[in-house]
Amino acid sequence: GQQLNQSPQSMFIQEGEDVSMNCTSSSIFNTWLWYKQDPGEGPVLLIALYKAGELTSNGRLTAQFGITRKDSFLNISASIPSDVGIYFCAGQRGQAGTALIFGKGTTLSVSS
Amino acid sequence: DAGVTQSPTHLIKTRGQHVTLRCSPISGHKSVSWYQQVLGQGPQFIFQYYEKEERGRGNFPDRFSARQFPNYSSELNVNALLLGDSALYLCASSLGSRGGAQETQYFGPGTRLLVL
């Protein structure tokens, strides 16, 4: 099935460092979403972006909806051990096509 | 408020059997979507239902079917199970289908299916 290009595939960082991950697509999306998934759990919504160029924060997390509507990035500042998990981007075309198209995920490991 | 709930949490079946997975959406949500997530991959879209009607179908064989009930809960059925059907099956609910925040999907914890 179709998947978005998400990078990096994995990251190993020290506690307190900032993290950046991004997602690109060959298709335009009307909504970009970022989810975090812990082992054995369902994805939890972190940030939703509904407008091209939109920059949205949720605590230490900041995400942007690319101007071309074909990309998005997620930044995590001052990482802590509980940030460990798999982060997924997802695009949604909306109305005519509301299915989420996911990236393959970025696995984040944080050492204290 | 309760989030999306799914049952059972885990299930073991053998090849050729059929399985029914259940999902209850967030209260007030009228749309339910089903996704399959195999190990190491992002979720793949299977079906979406809104107001009891199918609104979208992913690239899955006819062995997969679903329905939505008047109370907006949903069932996913898989017949003639194959080893490759082993995966985490996720249900997501959203308010509706008018675009934007109405369509933001919230996931349940999933049902882990193992086919032997």
Coordinates of N, CA and C in Angstrom, one line a residue:
Chain A
G1 N 0.8 -1.2 0.0 CA 0.0 0.0 0.0 C 0.9 1.3 0.0
Q2 N 0.2 2.4 -0.3 CA 0.9 3.6 -0.4 C 1.4 4.1 1.0
Q3 N 2.6 4.5 1.1 CA 3.2 5.1 2.3 C 4.0 6.4 2.0
L4 N 4.0 7.2 3.0 CA 4.7 8.5 2.9 C 6.2 8.2 3.1
N5 N 7.1 9.1 2.7 CA 8.5 9.0 2.9 C 8.8 9.7 4.2
Q6 N 9.1 9.0 5.2 CA 9.4 9.6 6.5 C 10.9 9.3 6.9
S7 N 11.5 10.3 7.4 CA 12.9 10.2 7.8 C 13.2 11.1 9.0
P8 N 14.2 10.6 9.8 CA 15.0 9.4 9.6 C 14.2 8.2 10.1
Q9 N 14.7 7.0 9.8 CA 14.1 5.8 10.2 C 14.2 5.6 11.7
S10 N 15.4 6.0 12.2 CA 15.6 5.9 13.7 C 16.5 6.9 14.2
M11 N 16.4 7.3 15.4 CA 17.3 8.3 16.0 C 17.7 7.8 17.4
F12 N 19.0 8.0 17.8 CA 19.5 7.7 19.1 C 20.0 9.0 19.7
I13 N 19.4 9.6 20.7 CA 19.8 10.9 21.2 C 20.0 10.9 22.7
Q14 N 20.7 11.9 23.2 CA 20.8 12.1 24.6 C 19.7 12.9 25.2
E15 N 19.3 12.7 26.4 CA 18.3 13.5 27.0 C 18.7 15.0 27.0
G16 N 17.7 15.8 26.7 CA 17.9 17.2 26.6 C 18.2 17.7 25.2
E17 N 18.5 16.8 24.2 CA 18.7 17.2 22.9 C 17.4 17.5 22.1
D18 N 17.5 18.3 21.1 CA 16.4 18.5 20.2 C 16.3 17.5 19.1
V19 N 15.1 17.2 18.6 CA 14.9 16.2 17.6 C 14.1 16.8 16.4
S20 N 14.4 16.4 15.2 CA 13.7 16.8 14.1 C 13.4 15.7 13.1
M21 N 12.2 15.5 12.7 CA 11.9 14.4 11.7 C 11.0 15.0 10.7
N22 N 11.0 14.4 9.5 CA 10.1 15.0 8.4 C 9.5 13.9 7.6
C23 N 8.5 14.4 6.8 CA 7.7 13.5 6.0 C 7.4 14.2 4.7
T24 N 7.6 13.4 3.6 CA 7.3 14.0 2.2 C 6.4 13.1 1.4
S25 N 5.8 13.7 0.5 CA 4.9 12.9 -0.4 C 4.9 13.5 -1.8
S26 N 4.6 12.6 -2.8 CA 4.5 13.1 -4.1 C 3.1 13.7 -4.4
S27 N 2.2 13.5 -3.5 CA 0.8 13.9 -3.6 C 0.5 15.1 -2.6
I28 N -0.5 15.9 -2.9 CA -0.9 16.9 -2.0 C -1.9 16.4 -1.0
F29 N -1.7 16.9 0.2 CA -2.7 16.5 1.3 C -3.3 17.8 1.9
N30 N -4.5 17.7 2.4 CA -5.2 18.8 3.0 C -5.0 18.8 4.5
T31 N -4.6 17.7 5.1 CA -4.4 17.6 6.5 C -3.1 16.8 6.7
W32 N -2.3 17.3 7.6 CA -1.1 16.5 8.1 C -1.3 16.2 9.6
L33 N -1.0 15.0 10.0 CA -1.1 14.6 11.4 C 0.2 13.9 11.8
W34 N 0.5 14.1 13.1 CA 1.6 13.4 13.7 C 1.1 12.6 14.9
Y35 N 1.4 11.3 14.9 CA 1.0 10.4 16.0 C 2.3 9.8 16.6
K36 N 2.1 9.4 17.9 CA 3.2 8.6 18.6 C 2.6 7.3 19.0
Q37 N 3.3 6.2 18.8 CA 2.9 4.9 19.2 C 3.9 4.2 20.1
D38 N 3.4 3.8 21.2 CA 4.2 3.0 22.2 C 4.0 1.5 21.9
P39 N 4.9 0.6 22.2 CA 4.8 -0.8 21.9 C 3.5 -1.4 22.4
G40 N 2.7 -2.1 21.5 CA 1.5 -2.8 21.9 C 0.3 -1.8 22.1
E41 N 0.5 -0.6 21.7 CA -0.6 0.4 21.9 C -1.0 1.0 20.5
G42 N -2.2 1.7 20.5 CA -2.6 2.4 19.3 C -1.9 3.7 19.2
P43 N -1.8 4.3 18.0 CA -1.2 5.6 17.8 C -2.0 6.7 18.6
V44 N -1.3 7.6 19.2 CA -1.9 8.7 19.9 C -1.6 10.0 19.2
L45 N -2.7 10.8 18.9 CA -2.5 12.0 18.2 C -1.7 13.0 19.0
L46 N -0.7 13.6 18.3 CA 0.2 14.6 18.9 C -0.2 16.0 18.4
I47 N -0.2 16.2 17.1 CA -0.5 17.5 16.5 C -1.3 17.2 15.2
A48 N -2.3 18.1 14.9 CA -3.0 18.1 13.6 C -2.8 19.4 13.0
L49 N -2.6 19.4 11.7 CA -2.3 20.6 10.9 C -3.3 20.6 9.7
Y50 N -4.0 21.7 9.6 CA -5.1 21.8 8.6 C -5.0 22.8 7.5
K51 N -3.8 23.6 7.5 CA -3.7 24.6 6.6 C -2.2 24.7 6.1
A52 N -2.0 24.9 4.8 CA -0.6 25.0 4.3 C 0.1 26.2 5.0
G53 N 1.3 25.9 5.4 CA 2.1 26.9 6.1 C 1.9 27.0 7.6
E54 N 0.8 26.3 8.1 CA 0.5 26.4 9.5 C 1.6 25.8 10.4
L55 N 1.9 26.5 11.5 CA 2.9 26.1 12.5 C 2.2 25.9 13.8
T56 N 2.2 24.7 14.4 CA 1.5 24.5 15.6 C 2.3 23.8 16.6
S57 N 2.2 24.2 17.9 CA 2.9 23.7 19.0 C 2.0 23.0 20.0
N58 N 2.6 22.0 20.6 CA 1.9 21.2 21.7 C 3.0 20.9 22.7
G59 N 3.1 21.8 23.7 CA 4.2 21.7 24.7 C 5.5 21.8 24.0
R60 N 6.4 20.7 24.2 CA 7.7 20.8 23.6 C 7.7 20.3 22.1
L61 N 6.6 20.0 21.6 CA 6.4 19.6 20.2 C 6.0 20.7 19.3
T62 N 6.6 20.8 18.1 CA 6.2 21.8 17.1 C 6.2 21.1 15.8
A63 N 5.1 21.4 15.0 CA 5.0 20.8 13.7 C 4.6 21.8 12.7
Q64 N 5.0 21.6 11.4 CA 4.6 22.6 10.4 C 4.0 21.8 9.2
F65 N 3.1 22.4 8.5 CA 2.4 22.0 7.3 C 3.1 22.7 6.2
G66 N 3.8 22.0 5.3 CA 4.6 22.6 4.2 C 3.7 23.4 3.3
I67 N 4.3 24.5 2.7 CA 3.6 25.4 1.8 C 3.1 24.6 0.6
T68 N 3.9 23.7 0.1 CA 3.5 22.9 -1.1 C 2.4 21.9 -0.8
R69 N 2.1 21.7 0.5 CA 1.2 20.7 0.9 C 1.6 19.3 0.7
K70 N 2.9 19.1 0.4 CA 3.5 17.8 0.1 C 4.5 17.4 1.2
D71 N 4.6 18.2 2.3 CA 5.5 17.8 3.3 C 5.2 18.4 4.7
S72 N 5.8 17.8 5.7 CA 5.5 18.3 7.1 C 6.7 17.9 7.9
F73 N 7.0 18.7 9.0 CA 8.1 18.2 9.9 C 7.6 18.3 11.3
L74 N 8.2 17.6 12.2 CA 7.9 17.6 13.6 C 9.2 17.8 14.4
N75 N 9.3 18.8 15.3 CA 10.4 19.0 16.1 C 10.0 18.7 17.6
I76 N 10.9 18.1 18.3 CA 10.8 17.9 19.8 C 11.9 18.6 20.4
S77 N 11.7 19.5 21.3 CA 12.7 20.2 22.0 C 13.0 19.6 23.4
A78 N 14.3 19.7 23.8 CA 14.7 19.2 25.1 C 14.1 17.8 25.5
S79 N 14.5 16.8 24.7 CA 13.9 15.5 24.8 C 14.1 14.9 26.2
I80 N 13.1 14.1 26.6 CA 13.1 13.4 27.9 C 12.9 11.9 27.7
P81 N 13.2 11.1 28.6 CA 13.1 9.6 28.4 C 11.7 9.2 27.9
S82 N 10.7 9.8 28.4 CA 9.3 9.4 28.0 C 9.0 9.7 26.5
D83 N 9.9 10.4 25.9 CA 9.6 10.7 24.4 C 9.9 9.5 23.6
V84 N 10.5 8.4 24.2 CA 10.8 7.2 23.5 C 9.6 6.6 22.9
G85 N 9.7 6.2 21.6 CA 8.5 5.6 20.9 C 8.7 5.7 19.4
I86 N 7.7 5.4 18.7 CA 7.7 5.5 17.3 C 6.7 6.6 16.9
Y87 N 7.3 7.5 16.1 CA 6.5 8.7 15.6 C 6.1 8.4 14.2
F88 N 4.8 8.6 13.9 CA 4.3 8.5 12.5 C 3.7 9.8 12.0
C89 N 4.0 10.1 10.8 CA 3.3 11.2 10.1 C 2.2 10.5 9.3
A90 N 1.1 11.3 9.1 CA 0.0 10.8 8.3 C -0.6 11.9 7.5
G91 N -0.9 11.7 6.2 CA -1.6 12.7 5.4 C -3.0 12.2 5.1
Q92 N -3.8 13.2 4.9 CA -5.3 13.0 4.7 C -5.7 14.0 3.6
R93 N -6.4 13.4 2.6 CA -6.8 14.3 1.5 C -8.0 15.1 1.9
G94 N -8.9 14.5 2.7 CA -10.1 15.1 3.2 C -11.3 15.0 2.2
Q95 N -12.5 14.9 2.8 CA -13.7 14.9 2.2 C -13.8 13.7 1.1
A96 N -13.2 13.9 0.0 CA -13.3 12.9 -1.0 C -12.4 11.7 -0.7
G97 N -11.5 11.9 0.2 CA -10.6 10.8 0.6 C -10.1 11.0 2.0
T98 N -10.8 10.4 3.0 CA -10.5 10.7 4.3 C -9.6 9.6 5.0
A99 N -9.2 8.6 4.2 CA -8.3 7.6 4.7 C -6.9 8.2 5.0
L100 N -6.3 7.8 6.1 CA -5.0 8.3 6.5 C -4.0 7.5 5.7
I101 N -3.0 8.2 5.1 CA -1.8 7.5 4.5 C -0.6 7.8 5.5
F102 N 0.0 6.7 6.0 CA 1.0 6.8 7.0 C 2.4 6.7 6.4
G103 N 3.4 7.3 7.1 CA 4.8 7.0 6.9 C 5.2 5.7 7.6
K104 N 6.4 5.3 7.4 CA 6.9 4.1 8.0 C 7.3 4.3 9.5
G105 N 7.4 5.5 9.9 CA 7.7 5.7 11.3 C 9.1 6.1 11.6
T106 N 9.4 6.9 12.6 CA 10.7 7.2 13.1 C 10.8 6.7 14.5
T107 N 11.7 5.8 14.8 CA 11.9 5.2 16.1 C 12.9 6.1 16.9
L108 N 12.4 6.6 18.0 CA 13.2 7.5 18.8 C 13.7 6.8 20.1
S109 N 15.0 6.8 20.3 CA 15.5 6.3 21.6 C 16.2 7.5 22.3
V110 N 16.0 7.6 23.6 CA 16.6 8.7 24.4 C 17.4 8.1 25.5
S111 N 18.6 8.4 25.6 CA 19.4 7.9 26.7 C 19.6 9.0 27.8
S112 N 19.5 8.6 29.0 CA 19.6 9.7 30.1 C 21.1 9.8 30.7
Chain B
D1 N -14.1 11.1 29.5 CA -14.9 10.4 28.5 C -14.0 9.2 27.9
A2 N -14.7 8.1 27.6 CA -14.0 7.0 27.1 C -13.5 7.3 25.7
G3 N -12.3 6.7 25.4 CA -11.8 6.8 24.0 C -12.3 5.7 23.2
V4 N -11.7 5.4 22.1 CA -12.1 4.3 21.2 C -11.7 3.0 21.9
T5 N -12.7 2.1 22.0 CA -12.4 0.8 22.6 C -12.5 -0.3 21.6
Q6 N -11.7 -1.3 21.7 CA -11.7 -2.4 20.8 C -11.6 -3.7 21.6
S7 N -12.3 -4.7 21.0 CA -12.2 -6.1 21.6 C -12.2 -7.1 20.5
P8 N -11.5 -8.3 20.8 CA -10.7 -8.5 22.0 C -9.4 -7.8 21.9
T9 N -8.6 -7.9 22.9 CA -7.2 -7.2 22.8 C -6.3 -8.1 22.1
H10 N -6.4 -9.4 22.3 CA -5.5 -10.4 21.6 C -6.4 -11.6 21.1
L11 N -5.9 -12.2 20.0 CA -6.6 -13.3 19.5 C -5.7 -14.2 18.7
I12 N -5.8 -15.5 18.9 CA -5.0 -16.5 18.2 C -6.0 -17.4 17.3
K13 N -5.7 -17.5 16.1 CA -6.6 -18.3 15.2 C -5.6 -19.1 14.3
T14 N -6.2 -20.1 13.6 CA -5.5 -20.9 12.7 C -5.9 -20.6 11.3
R15 N -5.1 -21.0 10.3 CA -5.3 -20.7 8.9 C -6.7 -21.3 8.5
G16 N -7.4 -20.5 7.7 CA -8.7 -20.9 7.2 C -9.9 -20.5 8.1
Q17 N -9.6 -20.2 9.4 CA -10.7 -19.7 10.2 C -11.1 -18.3 9.9
H18 N -12.2 -17.9 10.5 CA -12.6 -16.5 10.3 C -12.6 -15.8 11.7
V19 N -12.5 -14.5 11.7 CA -12.4 -13.7 12.9 C -13.3 -12.4 12.8
T20 N -13.9 -12.0 13.9 CA -14.6 -10.8 14.0 C -14.0 -9.9 15.1
L21 N -13.7 -8.7 14.7 CA -13.1 -7.7 15.6 C -14.1 -6.6 15.8
R22 N -14.2 -6.1 17.0 CA -15.2 -5.1 17.4 C -14.6 -3.8 17.8
C23 N -15.3 -2.7 17.5 CA -14.9 -1.3 17.8 C -16.0 -0.5 18.3
S24 N -15.8 0.3 19.3 CA -16.8 1.3 19.8 C -16.1 2.7 19.7
P25 N -16.7 3.6 18.9 CA -16.1 4.9 18.7 C -16.2 5.8 19.9
I26 N -15.5 6.9 19.9 CA -15.7 8.0 20.9 C -17.2 8.4 20.9
S27 N -17.7 8.7 22.0 CA -19.1 9.2 22.1 C -19.3 10.4 21.2
G28 N -20.3 10.4 20.3 CA -20.6 11.5 19.4 C -19.9 11.4 18.1
H29 N -19.0 10.5 17.9 CA -18.3 10.3 16.6 C -19.2 9.3 15.8
K30 N -19.3 9.7 14.5 CA -20.1 8.9 13.6 C -19.4 8.1 12.6
S31 N -18.1 8.3 12.5 CA -17.3 7.7 11.5 C -16.3 6.7 12.1
V32 N -16.1 5.6 11.6 CA -15.2 4.6 12.0 C -14.3 4.1 10.9
S33 N -13.0 4.0 11.1 CA -12.1 3.5 10.1 C -11.3 2.3 10.7
W34 N -10.9 1.4 9.8 CA -10.1 0.2 10.2 C -8.8 0.3 9.5
Y35 N -7.7 -0.1 10.2 CA -6.4 -0.1 9.7 C -5.7 -1.4 10.1
Q36 N -4.8 -1.9 9.2 CA -4.0 -3.1 9.5 C -2.5 -2.6 9.7
Q37 N -1.9 -3.0 10.8 CA -0.5 -2.6 11.0 C 0.3 -3.9 11.2
V38 N 1.2 -4.2 10.2 CA 2.1 -5.3 10.4 C 3.4 -4.7 11.0
L39 N 4.1 -5.6 11.6 CA 5.3 -5.2 12.4 C 6.3 -4.4 11.6
G40 N 6.7 -3.3 12.1 CA 7.7 -2.5 11.4 C 7.2 -1.5 10.3
Q41 N 5.8 -1.5 10.2 CA 5.2 -0.6 9.2 C 4.2 0.3 9.8
G42 N 3.9 1.3 9.0 CA 2.8 2.2 9.4 C 1.4 1.5 9.1
P43 N 0.4 2.0 9.8 CA -1.0 1.4 9.5 C -1.4 1.5 8.1
Q44 N -2.1 0.5 7.6 CA -2.6 0.5 6.2 C -4.1 0.6 6.3
F45 N -4.8 1.5 5.5 CA -6.2 1.7 5.5 C -6.9 0.5 4.9
I46 N -8.0 0.0 5.7 CA -8.8 -1.1 5.2 C -10.2 -0.6 4.8
F47 N -10.9 0.0 5.7 CA -12.3 0.5 5.4 C -12.6 1.8 6.2
Q48 N -13.5 2.6 5.7 CA -14.1 3.6 6.5 C -15.6 3.6 6.3
Y49 N -16.3 3.8 7.5 CA -17.7 3.8 7.5 C -18.2 5.2 8.1
Y50 N -19.2 5.7 7.5 CA -19.8 6.9 8.1 C -21.3 6.8 8.0
E51 N -22.0 7.0 9.1 CA -23.4 6.9 9.2 C -23.9 5.5 8.5
K52 N -23.2 4.5 8.9 CA -23.5 3.1 8.5 C -23.3 2.8 7.1
E53 N -22.7 3.7 6.3 CA -22.4 3.4 4.9 C -20.9 3.4 4.7
E54 N -20.5 2.5 3.8 CA -19.0 2.5 3.5 C -18.6 3.7 2.7
R55 N -17.6 4.4 3.2 CA -17.1 5.6 2.5 C -15.8 5.4 1.8
G56 N -15.1 4.4 2.1 CA -13.8 4.1 1.5 C -13.4 2.7 1.7
R57 N -12.6 2.2 0.8 CA -12.1 0.8 0.9 C -10.6 0.9 0.4
G58 N -9.7 0.3 1.2 CA -8.3 0.2 0.8 C -8.1 -1.1 -0.1
N59 N -6.8 -1.3 -0.4 CA -6.5 -2.4 -1.3 C -6.3 -3.7 -0.5
F60 N -7.5 -4.2 -0.1 CA -7.5 -5.5 0.7 C -8.5 -6.4 -0.1
P61 N -8.2 -7.8 0.0 CA -9.1 -8.7 -0.7 C -10.5 -8.8 -0.1
D62 N -11.4 -9.4 -0.8 CA -12.8 -9.5 -0.4 C -13.0 -10.4 0.8
R63 N -11.9 -11.0 1.3 CA -12.0 -11.8 2.5 C -12.3 -10.8 3.7
F64 N -11.9 -9.6 3.5 CA -12.1 -8.5 4.5 C -13.5 -7.8 4.3
S65 N -14.3 -7.7 5.3 CA -15.5 -7.0 5.2 C -15.8 -6.3 6.6
A66 N -16.7 -5.4 6.5 CA -17.0 -4.6 7.8 C -18.4 -4.1 7.7
R67 N -18.9 -3.7 8.8 CA -20.2 -3.0 8.9 C -20.2 -2.1 10.1
Q68 N -21.1 -1.1 10.0 CA -21.3 -0.2 11.1 C -22.8 -0.3 11.6
F69 N -23.0 -0.3 12.9 CA -24.3 -0.4 13.4 C -24.9 0.9 13.7
P70 N -26.3 0.9 14.0 CA -27.0 2.2 14.3 C -26.3 3.0 15.5
N71 N -25.7 2.3 16.4 CA -25.0 3.0 17.5 C -23.6 3.5 17.2
Y72 N -23.2 3.3 15.9 CA -22.0 3.7 15.3 C -20.8 2.8 15.6
S73 N -21.0 1.7 16.4 CA -20.0 0.8 16.6 C -19.8 0.0 15.3
S74 N -18.7 -0.7 15.3 CA -18.4 -1.4 14.0 C -17.7 -2.8 14.2
E75 N -17.8 -3.6 13.2 CA -17.2 -4.9 13.2 C -16.4 -5.0 12.0
L76 N -15.2 -5.7 12.1 CA -14.4 -6.0 11.0 C -14.3 -7.6 10.9
N77 N -14.7 -8.1 9.8 CA -14.6 -9.6 9.6 C -13.6 -10.0 8.6
V78 N -12.8 -11.0 8.9 CA -11.9 -11.5 8.0 C -12.1 -13.0 7.9
N79 N -12.3 -13.5 6.6 CA -12.6 -14.9 6.4 C -11.3 -15.6 5.8
A80 N -11.3 -16.9 5.9 CA -10.3 -17.7 5.3 C -8.9 -17.2 5.7
L81 N -8.6 -17.1 7.0 CA -7.4 -16.4 7.5 C -6.2 -17.0 6.9
L82 N -5.2 -16.1 6.6 CA -3.9 -16.5 6.1 C -2.8 -16.1 7.1
L83 N -1.7 -16.8 7.1 CA -0.6 -16.4 8.0 C -0.3 -14.9 7.9
G84 N -0.4 -14.4 6.7 CA 0.0 -13.0 6.5 C -1.0 -12.0 7.1
D85 N -2.2 -12.5 7.6 CA -3.1 -11.6 8.2 C -2.8 -11.3 9.6
S86 N -1.7 -11.9 10.1 CA -1.2 -11.6 11.5 C -0.8 -10.2 11.5
A87 N -1.4 -9.4 12.4 CA -1.1 -8.0 12.5 C -1.8 -7.4 13.7
L88 N -1.6 -6.1 13.9 CA -2.4 -5.3 14.9 C -3.4 -4.6 14.1
Y89 N -4.7 -4.8 14.4 CA -5.8 -4.2 13.7 C -6.3 -3.0 14.6
L90 N -6.3 -1.9 14.0 CA -6.6 -0.6 14.6 C -7.9 -0.1 14.1
C91 N -8.7 0.4 15.1 CA -9.9 1.2 14.8 C -9.7 2.6 15.1
A92 N -10.2 3.5 14.3 CA -10.1 4.9 14.6 C -11.5 5.6 14.4
S93 N -11.8 6.5 15.2 CA -13.1 7.2 15.0 C -12.9 8.7 14.8
S94 N -13.8 9.3 14.1 CA -13.8 10.7 13.9 C -15.3 11.2 13.9
L95 N -15.4 12.6 14.0 CA -16.7 13.2 14.2 C -17.6 12.9 12.9
G96 N -17.0 13.2 11.8 CA -17.8 13.1 10.5 C -16.9 13.1 9.3
S97 N -17.5 13.7 8.3 CA -16.7 13.8 7.0 C -16.9 15.1 6.3
R98 N -16.8 16.2 7.1 CA -16.9 17.5 6.4 C -15.6 18.2 6.3
G99 N -14.5 17.4 6.4 CA -13.2 18.0 6.2 C -12.6 18.6 7.4
G100 N -11.3 18.9 7.4 CA -10.6 19.5 8.5 C -10.7 18.7 9.8
A101 N -11.0 19.5 10.9 CA -11.0 18.8 12.2 C -12.0 17.8 12.3
Q102 N -13.1 17.9 11.6 CA -14.2 16.9 11.6 C -13.7 15.5 11.3
E103 N -12.6 15.4 10.5 CA -12.2 14.1 10.1 C -10.9 13.6 10.8
T104 N -10.5 14.4 11.8 CA -9.3 14.0 12.6 C -9.6 12.7 13.3
Q105 N -8.8 11.7 13.1 CA -9.0 10.3 13.5 C -8.3 10.0 14.8
Y106 N -9.0 9.4 15.8 CA -8.4 9.0 17.1 C -8.5 7.5 17.2
F107 N -7.3 6.9 17.5 CA -7.2 5.5 17.5 C -7.5 4.8 18.8
G108 N -8.0 3.5 18.7 CA -8.1 2.7 19.8 C -6.8 1.9 20.0
P109 N -6.7 1.0 21.1 CA -5.5 0.3 21.4 C -5.2 -0.8 20.5
G110 N -6.2 -1.2 19.6 CA -5.9 -2.3 18.7 C -6.2 -3.7 19.2
T111 N -6.4 -4.6 18.2 CA -6.5 -6.0 18.5 C -5.3 -6.7 17.8
R112 N -4.6 -7.4 18.6 CA -3.4 -8.2 18.1 C -3.9 -9.5 17.6
L113 N -3.8 -9.8 16.3 CA -4.3 -11.1 15.8 C -3.0 -11.9 15.3
L114 N -3.0 -13.1 15.8 CA -1.9 -14.1 15.4 C -2.6 -15.2 14.7
V115 N -2.2 -15.5 13.5 CA -2.7 -16.6 12.7 C -1.6 -17.7 12.6
L116 N -1.9 -18.9 13.1 CA -1.0 -20.0 13.1 C -1.3 -21.0 12.0

